[in-house]
Amino acid sequence: MSVLESEVRPGAYADSIVLMQLQGALAKLPGVLDAGVVMGTPANLDLLAANGLLADELAGVRPDDLVLVVRAESAAAAAAALAEADGLMERPGATAGDEFRPHSLASAAKLMPEAGWVLVSVPGRYAAVVAREALALGRHVFLYSDNVSLEDERALKQTAGAEGLLVLGPDCGTAAVGGVGLGFANRTRRGGIGLVGASGTGLQAVAARIHAAGGGVSHAIGTGGRDLAAEIGGVTARQGLDLLARDPETAAIVLVSKPPAPAVATRVLAAARAAGKPVVVCFLGQPPPARRLGSLWFAAGLTEAADLALERAQERALEASAEGDGRVAAAGGRGALRGLFAGGTLAYEALRTLSAVVSPLASNVSFPGVEPLPDPSRSRGHTVLDLGADAFTVGRPHPMIDQDLRLRRLRREAADPETGLIVLDVVLGEGAHADPAAELGPAISEALAGRDDLEIAALVVGTDEDPQDLAAQRERLEAAGARVFGDLAAGLAWIAERLRPEAPEPLLPVPLEALAPPAAINVGLESFYASLVGQGARAIHVDWRPPAGGDERLQAILERMKDR
Amino acid sequence: MSVLESEVRPGAYADSIVLMQLQGALAKLPGVLDAGVVMGTPANLDLLAANGLLADELAGVRPDDLVLVVRAESAAAAAAALAEADGLMERPGATAGDEFRPHSLASAAKLMPEAGWVLVSVPGRYAAVVAREALALGRHVFLYSDNVSLEDERALKQTAGAEGLLVLGPDCGTAAVGGVGLGFANRTRRGGIGLVGASGTGLQAVAARIHAAGGGVSHAIGTGGRDLAAEIGGVTARQGLDLLARDPETAAIVLVSKPPAPAVATRVLAAARAAGKPVVVCFLGQPPPARRLGSLWFAAGLTEAADLALERAQERALEASAEGDGRVAAAGGRGALRGLFAGGTLAYEALRTLSAVVSPLASNVSFPGVEPLPDPSRSRGHTVLDLGADAFTVGRPHPMIDQDLRLRRLRREAADPETGLIVLDVVLGEGAHADPAAELGPAISEALAGRDDLEIAALVVGTDEDPQDLAAQRERLEAAGARVFGDLAAGLAWIAERLRPEAPEPLLPVPLEALAPPAAINVGLESFYASLVGQGARAIHVDWRPPAGGDERLQAILERMKDR
């Protein structure tokens, strides 16, 4: 038999690590079998229930309420344990020190004016207010807190982007600047690989592997998991890439993110291409668009990303200062892409590669991140068409045999002044048209006549044993003015090089000093302060409490009063 | 000025290549500016409209109707052109010969009893009937026709699978058996790489690249684009893998498909693992689950797939006959997987790799092909949990600091007799728990006690400079009985090796003779017949017409009479 006793403290606040320690301490008291100390969120109540700790009295508990539950051998033991809770909570933690602890960020900033960073790990609903204050004080923010709204994130990053400040987060687990880890960070030797990532443990796994393989990390810029969402636009990732591009210590960059919004992905990749350094891109859960596109290398996973970066950094070290500043323009597109494919899989491969480079991209082929084309007879902006799709082939031969459809479309696309680049595949071999270049050649010449702002690329799939004579086909297409590729991947890389997304709103460059060994103000989890001090960084800890003791209405009033 | 004249022939039939030739011939007649000859499908009418060829009279036209349109300089020229149409259509084509041409598949099969293959390229609505007849005659089918229903495909492949016959298609563009291309196929030298693919031009691009790099192709088994859909279950792909596994000429295999249904993907990959030969897998548009899982290698694109296969075939040639028959069981799972992750990105990486191996797989993390877990507090079959998700962390420290949640969950999962493999990540470094193994170790020992059907794997992310002492952490976890991995990719590969999908319904093995140089009966496009003959294959062409002249009702009656 056991007895369950609970206590609810409405609106009470304690550092979550303090709660964890209290729970551990309660569980160790005499006669206590198990204990739970949590905020009263639905998930936490489910968890109490799953562990046989959900007392009946907890029916009306709210997320703001602090809940203490004890299961004990007797009612007396349970009551005794709960009575000890306050004493246990006040016991100084392992990291408590004697230093003076300011009660506000503002006074901490006065005490340590050289602190360029503020670490924020207070509960989510208070975090945006603290971060805003830090930005107003001109400091970069490492925003560990989660459960911050998308609107708050957007507003914080817009402010930061316009003022040359960084907001790493919210929900940013990991960063390392100037050799000092912020939040969660593995200790690695320093070296030439810079990391940017919307993924905390992703960055850690890459950093740990780089270290294990003998490489080193220059800096790691965590961005928070939502930075590459459409609403945020990759502000921090773009700032981070730009910073590492200018950082002389960084020879190669790794960019890690869970699947980004398509339009954001293209802009962030454009920023990566603009870095003028090799960038290894790992968009987890997304098919890599290619093995390589110019200075970008694509990895399907974290281990591979680390390995590719190690290779790139080594190559780069060999090249050394031989080359100048390789930075290129991040944006400024040419005309629209029009891909007119006979081969369905070739259209698919084109989408895979090119959807990483331009957005929006439309197609009659369904592909993640690509817009469906409502009327395949009309192209719209960047468009890739599979002319062998069922809808086009009822009662007519496949376009690999019958080129009429494609020749007509080619003429129409060339007549569209929006069109800047037309891509055709030419599939040779048994069963295919006996001499496709004989028809395509004149059509290509005609299309290019009088349009010096138009290019045409032909991706040829064939062998030197094919009946059509591969070399003659290539020659004829080249003579007509097309750029001809025998290798699909190489052709798509060339096309990708020609396409640029629209320029995103400009960001004020973040001064390189952001990457110097940091001095920092810590607001929230005391363990982060201890970690900073342990790493030899100058740091100050704010003895933060929720404004108005956790009362949100009162807090809102106080906030408004401050603004006046 | 120009004049538009049209003619509609309800229910008329002609080989689509004949229509193409007729259109070309009409366009060349005196006074004719443009011509269109198409079946009256909506897509074709749109196309006529886009080219200024949609005459007002065509308003009520149906997909079964043959439509002829001429735009000419004068009404007289237009009328004269249309009047010539019949004469032009009857003109013998380029490939006409003097051979006797049977009017039915049955009589062709009597004339050429050694013909193991039937090529079917009649219009889609007739194709299933012809294919069914071919199977009834005990022949393999190359089914080029598209616009065949999914139900028909399912029925055909079920019949074929139960009788050791192949149905390549519908909508199968490409195959090559015994050195002879069926349908569209590049001519390549023969060699050690066998291809299986739900993608015609995909197979062609891979084959062409293998040839260009000096390699060769043993056989190419096209499956039709929908073979890996849930309704079909990858019947042909599994047959193809099994055939190439037994084929002594084939040293390495390439498997190409557009994104398969998750449950089908895991079974087809299990069949690939069972082949006992290296298989390079390219599921286009899907993130590769890993670089390598046992004998499987994953490519993100066609060029990479060809390159990986060339490497594998070379390695295999070096190993030669040193090893015995390396075939392994394709199925027979252990208990359920339970992944309890503190790191969100590590959970994501686990999903990427393991979703290729088992299905269904459930998670509280959203990932393509993975089932959402309605109640994260309860695992369901194979489950991967991100315990750092926002819902779990409100008001409590991240599980990388506070292991309580995970320790409790570990106990529960170990108590579930369904559980066969528990996976934990252990992230070290600044900010993380000071000694995670001190808590995890005893919990792991306890979980393993008395359960010899349970395994526990720990994926450790850390460096030898981390404050927790990487080596000591690993030792403690190992001493507790966990299998410990310092490299994420290696750990996930080990886990993947332990998991097996449920066995799919068994298929009767296709005799190896299916891969011999084929003799074939061609029903449909005459150009395919010409291609067979040109490649030196024995072939016979059936002078096929739609039953009852294209009248579908009458055709259905005739079909029913035949069955009696």
JSON list of C-alpha atoms in Angstrom, two decimals, chain A residues 16-17 19-20 23 34-35 38-39 41 43-44 47 50-51 53 144 146-147 171 183-189 199 201-202 204-205 208-209 211 258-259 284-288 291 300-304 343-346 348-349 352 367 390-398 400-402 404-405 408 412 427-432 461-467 487-489 528 531 535, chain B residues 16-17 19-20 23 34-35 38-39 41 43-44 47 50-51 53 144 146-147 171 183-189 199 201-202 204-205 208-209 211 258-259 284-288 291 300-304 343-346 348-349 352 367 390-398 400-402 404-405 408 412 427-432 461-467 487-489 528 531 535:
[
{"chain": "A", "resi": 16, "resn": "SER", "atom": "CA", "xyz": [13.47, 24.23, -13.69]},
{"chain": "A", "resi": 17, "resn": "ILE", "atom": "CA", "xyz": [16.76, 22.78, -12.49]},
{"chain": "A", "resi": 19, "resn": "LEU", "atom": "CA", "xyz": [12.56, 21.75, -9.46]},
{"chain": "A", "resi": 20, "resn": "MET", "atom": "CA", "xyz": [14.52, 18.79, -10.74]},
{"chain": "A", "resi": 23, "resn": "GLN", "atom": "CA", "xyz": [12.11, 16.22, -6.92]},
{"chain": "A", "resi": 34, "resn": "ASP", "atom": "CA", "xyz": [8.39, 8.36, -5.62]},
{"chain": "A", "resi": 35, "resn": "ALA", "atom": "CA", "xyz": [8.00, 12.08, -6.16]},
{"chain": "A", "resi": 38, "resn": "VAL", "atom": "CA", "xyz": [6.48, 19.86, -12.20]},
{"chain": "A", "resi": 39, "resn": "MET", "atom": "CA", "xyz": [4.61, 22.81, -13.69]},
{"chain": "A", "resi": 41, "resn": "THR", "atom": "CA", "xyz": [1.05, 21.43, -18.06]},
{"chain": "A", "resi": 43, "resn": "ALA", "atom": "CA", "xyz": [2.04, 16.84, -20.79]},
{"chain": "A", "resi": 44, "resn": "ASN", "atom": "CA", "xyz": [3.41, 16.90, -17.26]},
{"chain": "A", "resi": 47, "resn": "LEU", "atom": "CA", "xyz": [3.47, 11.98, -17.16]},
{"chain": "A", "resi": 50, "resn": "ALA", "atom": "CA", "xyz": [1.79, 7.36, -16.30]},
{"chain": "A", "resi": 51, "resn": "ASN", "atom": "CA", "xyz": [3.95, 7.10, -13.17]},
{"chain": "A", "resi": 53, "resn": "LEU", "atom": "CA", "xyz": [1.55, 10.12, -9.35]},
{"chain": "A", "resi": 144, "resn": "TYR", "atom": "CA", "xyz": [17.88, 28.97, -25.05]},
{"chain": "A", "resi": 146, "resn": "ASP", "atom": "CA", "xyz": [11.65, 27.30, -25.93]},
{"chain": "A", "resi": 147, "resn": "ASN", "atom": "CA", "xyz": [7.89, 27.85, -26.10]},
{"chain": "A", "resi": 171, "resn": "ASP", "atom": "CA", "xyz": [15.08, 27.06, -28.63]},
{"chain": "A", "resi": 183, "resn": "GLY", "atom": "CA", "xyz": [24.35, 26.31, -23.65]},
{"chain": "A", "resi": 184, "resn": "PHE", "atom": "CA", "xyz": [25.04, 22.73, -24.67]},
{"chain": "A", "resi": 185, "resn": "ALA", "atom": "CA", "xyz": [28.37, 22.37, -26.43]},
{"chain": "A", "resi": 186, "resn": "ASN", "atom": "CA", "xyz": [31.00, 19.72, -26.80]},
{"chain": "A", "resi": 187, "resn": "ARG", "atom": "CA", "xyz": [34.56, 20.78, -26.12]},
{"chain": "A", "resi": 188, "resn": "THR", "atom": "CA", "xyz": [36.49, 20.50, -29.35]},
{"chain": "A", "resi": 189, "resn": "ARG", "atom": "CA", "xyz": [39.83, 21.68, -30.52]},
{"chain": "A", "resi": 199, "resn": "SER", "atom": "CA", "xyz": [19.56, 22.12, -34.88]},
{"chain": "A", "resi": 201, "resn": "THR", "atom": "CA", "xyz": [22.22, 18.24, -31.25]},
{"chain": "A", "resi": 202, "resn": "GLY", "atom": "CA", "xyz": [22.86, 18.26, -34.99]},
{"chain": "A", "resi": 204, "resn": "GLN", "atom": "CA", "xyz": [26.94, 18.83, -31.52]},
{"chain": "A", "resi": 205, "resn": "ALA", "atom": "CA", "xyz": [27.08, 15.59, -33.47]},
{"chain": "A", "resi": 208, "resn": "ALA", "atom": "CA", "xyz": [32.06, 15.87, -32.05]},
{"chain": "A", "resi": 209, "resn": "ARG", "atom": "CA", "xyz": [32.80, 13.96, -35.24]},
{"chain": "A", "resi": 211, "resn": "HIS", "atom": "CA", "xyz": [37.01, 16.59, -33.35]},
{"chain": "A", "resi": 258, "resn": "LYS", "atom": "CA", "xyz": [15.69, 20.41, -40.51]},
{"chain": "A", "resi": 259, "resn": "PRO", "atom": "CA", "xyz": [13.70, 20.88, -43.75]},
{"chain": "A", "resi": 284, "resn": "LEU", "atom": "CA", "xyz": [17.91, 16.83, -42.81]},
{"chain": "A", "resi": 285, "resn": "GLY", "atom": "CA", "xyz": [14.95, 14.92, -44.17]},
{"chain": "A", "resi": 286, "resn": "GLN", "atom": "CA", "xyz": [15.28, 16.49, -47.60]},
{"chain": "A", "resi": 287, "resn": "PRO", "atom": "CA", "xyz": [16.81, 14.83, -50.62]},
{"chain": "A", "resi": 288, "resn": "PRO", "atom": "CA", "xyz": [20.18, 16.48, -51.31]},
{"chain": "A", "resi": 291, "resn": "ARG", "atom": "CA", "xyz": [26.49, 16.07, -54.63]},
{"chain": "A", "resi": 300, "resn": "ALA", "atom": "CA", "xyz": [22.28, 13.56, -46.48]},
{"chain": "A", "resi": 301, "resn": "GLY", "atom": "CA", "xyz": [23.23, 13.20, -42.82]},
{"chain": "A", "resi": 302, "resn": "LEU", "atom": "CA", "xyz": [25.32, 14.56, -39.97]},
{"chain": "A", "resi": 303, "resn": "THR", "atom": "CA", "xyz": [28.20, 12.10, -40.17]},
{"chain": "A", "resi": 304, "resn": "GLU", "atom": "CA", "xyz": [28.54, 12.68, -43.88]},
{"chain": "A", "resi": 343, "resn": "GLY", "atom": "CA", "xyz": [11.81, 11.96, -69.72]},
{"chain": "A", "resi": 344, "resn": "GLY", "atom": "CA", "xyz": [9.74, 11.98, -66.53]},
{"chain": "A", "resi": 345, "resn": "THR", "atom": "CA", "xyz": [12.61, 10.95, -64.28]},
{"chain": "A", "resi": 346, "resn": "LEU", "atom": "CA", "xyz": [14.87, 13.52, -65.87]},
{"chain": "A", "resi": 348, "resn": "TYR", "atom": "CA", "xyz": [12.25, 14.82, -61.53]},
{"chain": "A", "resi": 349, "resn": "GLU", "atom": "CA", "xyz": [16.02, 15.04, -61.25]},
{"chain": "A", "resi": 352, "resn": "ARG", "atom": "CA", "xyz": [15.46, 17.89, -57.13]},
{"chain": "A", "resi": 367, "resn": "PHE", "atom": "CA", "xyz": [7.68, 17.21, -55.87]},
{"chain": "A", "resi": 390, "resn": "ASP", "atom": "CA", "xyz": [-0.09, 10.73, -69.09]},
{"chain": "A", "resi": 391, "resn": "ALA", "atom": "CA", "xyz": [-2.22, 13.82, -69.83]},
{"chain": "A", "resi": 392, "resn": "PHE", "atom": "CA", "xyz": [0.00, 14.69, -72.79]},
{"chain": "A", "resi": 393, "resn": "THR", "atom": "CA", "xyz": [0.35, 11.21, -74.26]},
{"chain": "A", "resi": 394, "resn": "VAL", "atom": "CA", "xyz": [-3.21, 9.91, -74.68]},
{"chain": "A", "resi": 395, "resn": "GLY", "atom": "CA", "xyz": [-3.48, 8.88, -78.32]},
{"chain": "A", "resi": 396, "resn": "ARG", "atom": "CA", "xyz": [-0.10, 10.28, -79.29]},
{"chain": "A", "resi": 397, "resn": "PRO", "atom": "CA", "xyz": [3.38, 8.80, -79.16]},
{"chain": "A", "resi": 398, "resn": "HIS", "atom": "CA", "xyz": [5.72, 9.56, -76.31]},
{"chain": "A", "resi": 400, "resn": "MET", "atom": "CA", "xyz": [10.84, 10.73, -77.09]},
{"chain": "A", "resi": 401, "resn": "ILE", "atom": "CA", "xyz": [9.34, 9.62, -80.44]},
{"chain": "A", "resi": 402, "resn": "ASP", "atom": "CA", "xyz": [7.03, 12.48, -81.38]},
{"chain": "A", "resi": 404, "resn": "ASP", "atom": "CA", "xyz": [5.85, 17.95, -82.26]},
{"chain": "A", "resi": 405, "resn": "LEU", "atom": "CA", "xyz": [4.50, 18.96, -78.86]},
{"chain": "A", "resi": 408, "resn": "ARG", "atom": "CA", "xyz": [5.73, 23.93, -80.51]},
{"chain": "A", "resi": 412, "resn": "ARG", "atom": "CA", "xyz": [6.19, 29.53, -77.45]},
{"chain": "A", "resi": 427, "resn": "VAL", "atom": "CA", "xyz": [17.16, 10.76, -74.98]},
{"chain": "A", "resi": 428, "resn": "LEU", "atom": "CA", "xyz": [18.75, 8.54, -77.60]},
{"chain": "A", "resi": 429, "resn": "GLY", "atom": "CA", "xyz": [18.73, 4.76, -77.99]},
{"chain": "A", "resi": 430, "resn": "GLU", "atom": "CA", "xyz": [16.46, 2.01, -79.22]},
{"chain": "A", "resi": 431, "resn": "GLY", "atom": "CA", "xyz": [12.83, 3.03, -79.61]},
{"chain": "A", "resi": 432, "resn": "ALA", "atom": "CA", "xyz": [13.51, 6.78, -79.50]},
{"chain": "A", "resi": 461, "resn": "VAL", "atom": "CA", "xyz": [21.25, 10.76, -72.51]},
{"chain": "A", "resi": 462, "resn": "GLY", "atom": "CA", "xyz": [22.92, 8.37, -74.92]},
{"chain": "A", "resi": 463, "resn": "THR", "atom": "CA", "xyz": [25.88, 6.12, -75.65]},
{"chain": "A", "resi": 464, "resn": "ASP", "atom": "CA", "xyz": [28.36, 5.94, -78.49]},
{"chain": "A", "resi": 465, "resn": "GLU", "atom": "CA", "xyz": [26.71, 2.67, -79.54]},
{"chain": "A", "resi": 466, "resn": "ASP", "atom": "CA", "xyz": [23.24, 4.17, -79.91]},
{"chain": "A", "resi": 467, "resn": "PRO", "atom": "CA", "xyz": [21.78, 4.13, -83.42]},
{"chain": "A", "resi": 487, "resn": "ASP", "atom": "CA", "xyz": [26.28, 14.11, -67.86]},
{"chain": "A", "resi": 488, "resn": "LEU", "atom": "CA", "xyz": [23.03, 14.88, -66.14]},
{"chain": "A", "resi": 489, "resn": "ALA", "atom": "CA", "xyz": [24.54, 16.03, -62.84]},
{"chain": "A", "resi": 528, "resn": "PHE", "atom": "CA", "xyz": [24.84, 27.85, -17.89]},
{"chain": "A", "resi": 531, "resn": "SER", "atom": "CA", "xyz": [29.58, 26.45, -17.47]},
{"chain": "A", "resi": 535, "resn": "GLN", "atom": "CA", "xyz": [35.35, 27.69, -19.47]},
{"chain": "B", "resi": 16, "resn": "SER", "atom": "CA", "xyz": [-0.27, 6.81, -82.57]},
{"chain": "B", "resi": 17, "resn": "ILE", "atom": "CA", "xyz": [2.87, 6.84, -84.69]},
{"chain": "B", "resi": 19, "resn": "LEU", "atom": "CA", "xyz": [-1.18, 9.71, -86.54]},
{"chain": "B", "resi": 20, "resn": "MET", "atom": "CA", "xyz": [2.11, 11.52, -85.99]},
{"chain": "B", "resi": 23, "resn": "GLN", "atom": "CA", "xyz": [0.04, 15.09, -89.17]},
{"chain": "B", "resi": 34, "resn": "ASP", "atom": "CA", "xyz": [-0.27, 23.84, -89.86]},
{"chain": "B", "resi": 35, "resn": "ALA", "atom": "CA", "xyz": [-2.03, 20.59, -89.04]},
{"chain": "B", "resi": 38, "resn": "VAL", "atom": "CA", "xyz": [-4.93, 13.76, -82.36]},
{"chain": "B", "resi": 39, "resn": "MET", "atom": "CA", "xyz": [-7.38, 11.78, -80.27]},
{"chain": "B", "resi": 41, "resn": "THR", "atom": "CA", "xyz": [-8.75, 14.20, -75.17]},
{"chain": "B", "resi": 43, "resn": "ALA", "atom": "CA", "xyz": [-5.25, 17.78, -73.06]},
{"chain": "B", "resi": 44, "resn": "ASN", "atom": "CA", "xyz": [-5.02, 17.40, -76.83]},
{"chain": "B", "resi": 47, "resn": "LEU", "atom": "CA", "xyz": [-2.94, 21.85, -77.23]},
{"chain": "B", "resi": 50, "resn": "ALA", "atom": "CA", "xyz": [-2.72, 26.78, -77.83]},
{"chain": "B", "resi": 51, "resn": "ASN", "atom": "CA", "xyz": [-1.57, 26.34, -81.42]},
{"chain": "B", "resi": 53, "resn": "LEU", "atom": "CA", "xyz": [-5.94, 24.85, -84.30]},
{"chain": "B", "resi": 144, "resn": "TYR", "atom": "CA", "xyz": [4.65, -0.05, -72.52]},
{"chain": "B", "resi": 146, "resn": "ASP", "atom": "CA", "xyz": [0.16, 3.99, -70.12]},
{"chain": "B", "resi": 147, "resn": "ASN", "atom": "CA", "xyz": [-3.29, 5.04, -68.91]},
{"chain": "B", "resi": 171, "resn": "ASP", "atom": "CA", "xyz": [3.95, 2.61, -68.46]},
{"chain": "B", "resi": 183, "resn": "GLY", "atom": "CA", "xyz": [11.01, -0.27, -75.79]},
{"chain": "B", "resi": 184, "resn": "PHE", "atom": "CA", "xyz": [13.38, 2.66, -75.18]},
{"chain": "B", "resi": 185, "resn": "ALA", "atom": "CA", "xyz": [16.88, 1.49, -74.39]},
{"chain": "B", "resi": 186, "resn": "ASN", "atom": "CA", "xyz": [20.37, 2.78, -74.89]},
{"chain": "B", "resi": 187, "resn": "ARG", "atom": "CA", "xyz": [22.84, 0.37, -76.41]},
{"chain": "B", "resi": 188, "resn": "THR", "atom": "CA", "xyz": [25.51, -0.37, -73.84]},
{"chain": "B", "resi": 189, "resn": "ARG", "atom": "CA", "xyz": [28.23, -2.90, -73.54]},
{"chain": "B", "resi": 199, "resn": "SER", "atom": "CA", "xyz": [11.58, 4.85, -63.92]},
{"chain": "B", "resi": 201, "resn": "THR", "atom": "CA", "xyz": [14.53, 7.49, -68.34]},
{"chain": "B", "resi": 202, "resn": "GLY", "atom": "CA", "xyz": [16.08, 6.98, -64.92]},
{"chain": "B", "resi": 204, "resn": "GLN", "atom": "CA", "xyz": [18.47, 4.97, -69.30]},
{"chain": "B", "resi": 205, "resn": "ALA", "atom": "CA", "xyz": [20.46, 7.73, -67.64]},
{"chain": "B", "resi": 208, "resn": "ALA", "atom": "CA", "xyz": [24.30, 5.50, -70.32]},
{"chain": "B", "resi": 209, "resn": "ARG", "atom": "CA", "xyz": [26.58, 6.73, -67.55]},
{"chain": "B", "resi": 211, "resn": "HIS", "atom": "CA", "xyz": [28.63, 2.71, -70.35]},
{"chain": "B", "resi": 258, "resn": "LYS", "atom": "CA", "xyz": [10.42, 7.67, -57.56]},
{"chain": "B", "resi": 259, "resn": "PRO", "atom": "CA", "xyz": [9.36, 7.89, -53.89]},
{"chain": "B", "resi": 284, "resn": "LEU", "atom": "CA", "xyz": [14.46, 9.85, -56.14]},
{"chain": "B", "resi": 285, "resn": "GLY", "atom": "CA", "xyz": [13.04, 12.74, -54.18]},
{"chain": "B", "resi": 286, "resn": "GLN", "atom": "CA", "xyz": [13.59, 10.97, -50.86]},
{"chain": "B", "resi": 287, "resn": "PRO", "atom": "CA", "xyz": [16.41, 11.65, -48.45]},
{"chain": "B", "resi": 288, "resn": "PRO", "atom": "CA", "xyz": [18.84, 8.71, -48.59]},
{"chain": "B", "resi": 291, "resn": "ARG", "atom": "CA", "xyz": [25.38, 6.27, -47.09]},
{"chain": "B", "resi": 300, "resn": "ALA", "atom": "CA", "xyz": [20.61, 10.78, -53.96]},
{"chain": "B", "resi": 301, "resn": "GLY", "atom": "CA", "xyz": [20.60, 10.92, -57.76]},
{"chain": "B", "resi": 302, "resn": "LEU", "atom": "CA", "xyz": [21.10, 9.01, -60.98]},
{"chain": "B", "resi": 303, "resn": "THR", "atom": "CA", "xyz": [24.68, 10.03, -61.70]},
{"chain": "B", "resi": 304, "resn": "GLU", "atom": "CA", "xyz": [25.73, 9.13, -58.17]},
{"chain": "B", "resi": 343, "resn": "GLY", "atom": "CA", "xyz": [18.36, 15.22, -28.94]},
{"chain": "B", "resi": 344, "resn": "GLY", "atom": "CA", "xyz": [15.71, 16.27, -31.45]},
{"chain": "B", "resi": 345, "resn": "THR", "atom": "CA", "xyz": [18.02, 16.13, -34.43]},
{"chain": "B", "resi": 346, "resn": "LEU", "atom": "CA", "xyz": [19.34, 12.76, -33.35]},
{"chain": "B", "resi": 348, "resn": "TYR", "atom": "CA", "xyz": [15.37, 12.94, -36.76]},
{"chain": "B", "resi": 349, "resn": "GLU", "atom": "CA", "xyz": [18.48, 11.17, -38.01]},
{"chain": "B", "resi": 352, "resn": "ARG", "atom": "CA", "xyz": [15.70, 9.05, -41.63]},
{"chain": "B", "resi": 367, "resn": "PHE", "atom": "CA", "xyz": [8.89, 13.00, -40.82]},
{"chain": "B", "resi": 390, "resn": "ASP", "atom": "CA", "xyz": [8.37, 21.36, -26.42]},
{"chain": "B", "resi": 391, "resn": "ALA", "atom": "CA", "xyz": [5.44, 19.41, -24.95]},
{"chain": "B", "resi": 392, "resn": "PHE", "atom": "CA", "xyz": [7.79, 17.53, -22.65]},
{"chain": "B", "resi": 393, "resn": "THR", "atom": "CA", "xyz": [9.93, 20.46, -21.56]},
{"chain": "B", "resi": 394, "resn": "VAL", "atom": "CA", "xyz": [7.49, 23.10, -20.28]},
{"chain": "B", "resi": 395, "resn": "GLY", "atom": "CA", "xyz": [8.68, 23.93, -16.80]},
{"chain": "B", "resi": 396, "resn": "ARG", "atom": "CA", "xyz": [11.29, 21.20, -16.67]},
{"chain": "B", "resi": 397, "resn": "PRO", "atom": "CA", "xyz": [14.89, 21.08, -17.80]},
{"chain": "B", "resi": 398, "resn": "HIS", "atom": "CA", "xyz": [15.84, 19.58, -21.12]},
{"chain": "B", "resi": 400, "resn": "MET", "atom": "CA", "xyz": [20.00, 16.35, -21.66]},
{"chain": "B", "resi": 401, "resn": "ILE", "atom": "CA", "xyz": [20.06, 17.79, -18.11]},
{"chain": "B", "resi": 402, "resn": "ASP", "atom": "CA", "xyz": [17.12, 16.09, -16.40]},
{"chain": "B", "resi": 404, "resn": "ASP", "atom": "CA", "xyz": [14.05, 11.57, -14.91]},
{"chain": "B", "resi": 405, "resn": "LEU", "atom": "CA", "xyz": [11.55, 11.40, -17.77]},
{"chain": "B", "resi": 408, "resn": "ARG", "atom": "CA", "xyz": [10.99, 6.30, -16.18]},
{"chain": "B", "resi": 412, "resn": "ARG", "atom": "CA", "xyz": [8.23, 1.20, -18.92]},
{"chain": "B", "resi": 427, "resn": "VAL", "atom": "CA", "xyz": [24.92, 13.81, -25.37]},
{"chain": "B", "resi": 428, "resn": "LEU", "atom": "CA", "xyz": [27.92, 15.02, -23.41]},
{"chain": "B", "resi": 429, "resn": "GLY", "atom": "CA", "xyz": [29.59, 18.42, -23.28]},
{"chain": "B", "resi": 430, "resn": "GLU", "atom": "CA", "xyz": [29.08, 21.80, -21.65]},
{"chain": "B", "resi": 431, "resn": "GLY", "atom": "CA", "xyz": [25.60, 22.36, -20.23]},
{"chain": "B", "resi": 432, "resn": "ALA", "atom": "CA", "xyz": [24.61, 18.69, -20.28]},
{"chain": "B", "resi": 461, "resn": "VAL", "atom": "CA", "xyz": [27.81, 12.24, -28.83]},
{"chain": "B", "resi": 462, "resn": "GLY", "atom": "CA", "xyz": [30.91, 13.57, -27.11]},
{"chain": "B", "resi": 463, "resn": "THR", "atom": "CA", "xyz": [34.61, 14.34, -27.32]},
{"chain": "B", "resi": 464, "resn": "ASP", "atom": "CA", "xyz": [37.60, 13.30, -25.26]},
{"chain": "B", "resi": 465, "resn": "GLU", "atom": "CA", "xyz": [37.80, 16.90, -24.00]},
{"chain": "B", "resi": 466, "resn": "ASP", "atom": "CA", "xyz": [34.26, 16.98, -22.64]},
{"chain": "B", "resi": 467, "resn": "PRO", "atom": "CA", "xyz": [33.96, 17.43, -18.87]},
{"chain": "B", "resi": 487, "resn": "ASP", "atom": "CA", "xyz": [29.55, 7.36, -34.43]},
{"chain": "B", "resi": 488, "resn": "LEU", "atom": "CA", "xyz": [25.93, 8.12, -35.17]},
{"chain": "B", "resi": 489, "resn": "ALA", "atom": "CA", "xyz": [25.89, 6.64, -38.68]},
{"chain": "B", "resi": 528, "resn": "PHE", "atom": "CA", "xyz": [9.26, -1.49, -81.34]},
{"chain": "B", "resi": 531, "resn": "SER", "atom": "CA", "xyz": [13.87, -2.16, -83.08]},
{"chain": "B", "resi": 535, "resn": "GLN", "atom": "CA", "xyz": [18.92, -5.79, -82.63]}
]
